[in-house]
């Protein structure tokens, strides 16, 4: 392949539109919000850059630390449930007959074709007191149960929304897995569990780590699902940030909270790169 330095005209022709888009709609707005995070609110509509760290210091108040901690463990639980459910799903798709794989993958990504707001309203119809799930439980003499406006409903909603982000990287890793390693382990006397634990799991670890990052980070910053399924009883840090930009109109503090989440994202990506460098498995 020719070096880009030998084809500068082609390089800039192809690269300029994407670079312009990222600059105008990502880097410049991001830099603007970064500056606002060091500003002070002087009126309802005006902020003044002072270089202050007060917004970041305020983020470590006890009330916000409690919300951040709650957001982290809800995101961890949702990610763990996604992993436990997605791993066998990805395995099933990989070992399914070739003619069924496209259809199974289509079923995984099919929810993306429907607006998130509509899917969340559908979950409300399923989990509410007179919803479909309680109706089915009533047929066997159970319920009705209060399934909405608590942490459990938020976790179930996050799992439903972000499950495909766990299935797809796992599928990509398992699909490229050399199955001769599994056959060799079984031929040498290893049990199914030993083969999975000592061979399959380490070889698919890059896909697991990628899936965890792709699910955990959006879960941590989610605000629509907790707002609609959790209400006032399950506020996450994403809800706090959303209210700072809207009802509270405190952009400096909202920006500081947003960048704290971004720093967590950078840390997760750095961890993923570190684990990928050490892993002997199939990277994705």
PDB file of N, CA and C in Angstrom, residues 59 64-65 67-72 219-223 226 234-243 253 257-258 261:
ATOM      1  N   UNK A  59     -18.386  18.518  42.864  1.00  0.00           N
ATOM      2  CA  UNK A  59     -18.769  17.183  42.405  1.00  0.00           C
ATOM      3  C   UNK A  59     -18.476  16.110  43.448  1.00  0.00           C
ATOM      4  N   UNK A  64     -23.478  13.987  45.869  1.00  0.00           N
ATOM      5  CA  UNK A  64     -23.142  13.598  44.500  1.00  0.00           C
ATOM      6  C   UNK A  64     -22.283  12.342  44.479  1.00  0.00           C
ATOM      7  N   UNK A  65     -21.419  12.181  45.461  1.00  0.00           N
ATOM      8  CA  UNK A  65     -20.649  10.939  45.552  1.00  0.00           C
ATOM      9  C   UNK A  65     -21.562   9.741  45.748  1.00  0.00           C
ATOM     10  N   UNK A  67     -24.666   9.502  44.654  1.00  0.00           N
ATOM     11  CA  UNK A  67     -25.325   9.246  43.376  1.00  0.00           C
ATOM     12  C   UNK A  67     -24.349   8.590  42.396  1.00  0.00           C
ATOM     13  N   UNK A  68     -23.091   9.064  42.392  1.00  0.00           N
ATOM     14  CA  UNK A  68     -22.092   8.465  41.511  1.00  0.00           C
ATOM     15  C   UNK A  68     -21.859   7.011  41.874  1.00  0.00           C
ATOM     16  N   UNK A  69     -21.748   6.733  43.177  1.00  0.00           N
ATOM     17  CA  UNK A  69     -21.544   5.352  43.610  1.00  0.00           C
ATOM     18  C   UNK A  69     -22.732   4.478  43.224  1.00  0.00           C
ATOM     19  N   UNK A  70     -23.945   5.002  43.405  1.00  0.00           N
ATOM     20  CA  UNK A  70     -25.142   4.252  43.020  1.00  0.00           C
ATOM     21  C   UNK A  70     -25.152   4.008  41.522  1.00  0.00           C
ATOM     22  N   UNK A  71     -24.757   5.010  40.745  1.00  0.00           N
ATOM     23  CA  UNK A  71     -24.706   4.851  39.293  1.00  0.00           C
ATOM     24  C   UNK A  71     -23.704   3.776  38.901  1.00  0.00           C
ATOM     25  N   UNK A  72     -22.565   3.732  39.602  1.00  0.00           N
ATOM     26  CA  UNK A  72     -21.528   2.749  39.275  1.00  0.00           C
ATOM     27  C   UNK A  72     -22.016   1.340  39.547  1.00  0.00           C
ATOM     28  N   UNK A 219     -24.138   2.809  30.137  1.00  0.00           N
ATOM     29  CA  UNK A 219     -24.993   2.642  31.314  1.00  0.00           C
ATOM     30  C   UNK A 219     -24.706   3.720  32.351  1.00  0.00           C
ATOM     31  N   UNK A 220     -23.440   4.016  32.555  1.00  0.00           N
ATOM     32  CA  UNK A 220     -23.055   4.995  33.567  1.00  0.00           C
ATOM     33  C   UNK A 220     -23.592   6.381  33.236  1.00  0.00           C
ATOM     34  N   UNK A 221     -23.642   6.724  31.954  1.00  0.00           N
ATOM     35  CA  UNK A 221     -24.111   8.040  31.567  1.00  0.00           C
ATOM     36  C   UNK A 221     -25.566   8.092  31.150  1.00  0.00           C
ATOM     37  N   UNK A 222     -26.279   6.979  31.273  1.00  0.00           N
ATOM     38  CA  UNK A 222     -27.673   6.937  30.835  1.00  0.00           C
ATOM     39  C   UNK A 222     -28.552   7.828  31.706  1.00  0.00           C
ATOM     40  N   UNK A 223     -29.523   8.491  31.079  1.00  0.00           N
ATOM     41  CA  UNK A 223     -30.457   9.320  31.849  1.00  0.00           C
ATOM     42  C   UNK A 223     -31.915   9.063  31.470  1.00  0.00           C
ATOM     43  N   UNK A 226     -33.197   5.546  33.379  1.00  0.00           N
ATOM     44  CA  UNK A 226     -33.465   5.757  34.810  1.00  0.00           C
ATOM     45  C   UNK A 226     -34.595   6.740  35.062  1.00  0.00           C
ATOM     46  N   UNK A 234     -34.647   6.251  41.632  1.00  0.00           N
ATOM     47  CA  UNK A 234     -33.449   5.645  41.042  1.00  0.00           C
ATOM     48  C   UNK A 234     -32.703   6.678  40.205  1.00  0.00           C
ATOM     49  N   UNK A 235     -32.351   7.789  40.827  1.00  0.00           N
ATOM     50  CA  UNK A 235     -31.624   8.846  40.118  1.00  0.00           C
ATOM     51  C   UNK A 235     -30.172   8.418  39.919  1.00  0.00           C
ATOM     52  N   UNK A 236     -29.676   8.561  38.690  1.00  0.00           N
ATOM     53  CA  UNK A 236     -28.287   8.272  38.375  1.00  0.00           C
ATOM     54  C   UNK A 236     -27.595   9.573  37.999  1.00  0.00           C
ATOM     55  N   UNK A 237     -26.284   9.490  37.847  1.00  0.00           N
ATOM     56  CA  UNK A 237     -25.504  10.693  37.608  1.00  0.00           C
ATOM     57  C   UNK A 237     -25.887  11.340  36.279  1.00  0.00           C
ATOM     58  N   UNK A 238     -26.337  10.532  35.306  1.00  0.00           N
ATOM     59  CA  UNK A 238     -26.789  11.095  34.042  1.00  0.00           C
ATOM     60  C   UNK A 238     -28.002  11.993  34.217  1.00  0.00           C
ATOM     61  N   UNK A 239     -28.899  11.617  35.146  1.00  0.00           N
ATOM     62  CA  UNK A 239     -30.058  12.465  35.425  1.00  0.00           C
ATOM     63  C   UNK A 239     -29.641  13.787  36.051  1.00  0.00           C
ATOM     64  N   UNK A 240     -28.637  13.738  36.938  1.00  0.00           N
ATOM     65  CA  UNK A 240     -28.141  14.967  37.569  1.00  0.00           C
ATOM     66  C   UNK A 240     -27.554  15.901  36.522  1.00  0.00           C
ATOM     67  N   UNK A 241     -26.752  15.348  35.602  1.00  0.00           N
ATOM     68  CA  UNK A 241     -26.149  16.174  34.556  1.00  0.00           C
ATOM     69  C   UNK A 241     -27.227  16.777  33.661  1.00  0.00           C
ATOM     70  N   UNK A 242     -28.209  15.964  33.278  1.00  0.00           N
ATOM     71  CA  UNK A 242     -29.277  16.461  32.406  1.00  0.00           C
ATOM     72  C   UNK A 242     -30.039  17.606  33.059  1.00  0.00           C
ATOM     73  N   UNK A 243     -30.269  17.521  34.364  1.00  0.00           N
ATOM     74  CA  UNK A 243     -31.018  18.572  35.056  1.00  0.00           C
ATOM     75  C   UNK A 243     -30.179  19.832  35.252  1.00  0.00           C
ATOM     76  N   UNK A 253     -21.408  23.500  36.342  1.00  0.00           N
ATOM     77  CA  UNK A 253     -21.396  22.299  37.170  1.00  0.00           C
ATOM     78  C   UNK A 253     -21.744  21.063  36.345  1.00  0.00           C
ATOM     79  N   UNK A 257     -19.343  17.676  35.824  1.00  0.00           N
ATOM     80  CA  UNK A 257     -19.800  16.305  36.028  1.00  0.00           C
ATOM     81  C   UNK A 257     -19.625  15.482  34.752  1.00  0.00           C
ATOM     82  N   UNK A 258     -19.909  16.096  33.609  1.00  0.00           N
ATOM     83  CA  UNK A 258     -19.762  15.391  32.334  1.00  0.00           C
ATOM     84  C   UNK A 258     -18.319  14.992  32.083  1.00  0.00           C
ATOM     85  N   UNK A 261     -17.172  11.998  34.070  1.00  0.00           N
ATOM     86  CA  UNK A 261     -17.551  10.750  33.411  1.00  0.00           C
ATOM     87  C   UNK A 261     -16.632  10.461  32.232  1.00  0.00           C
TER      88      UNK A 261
END
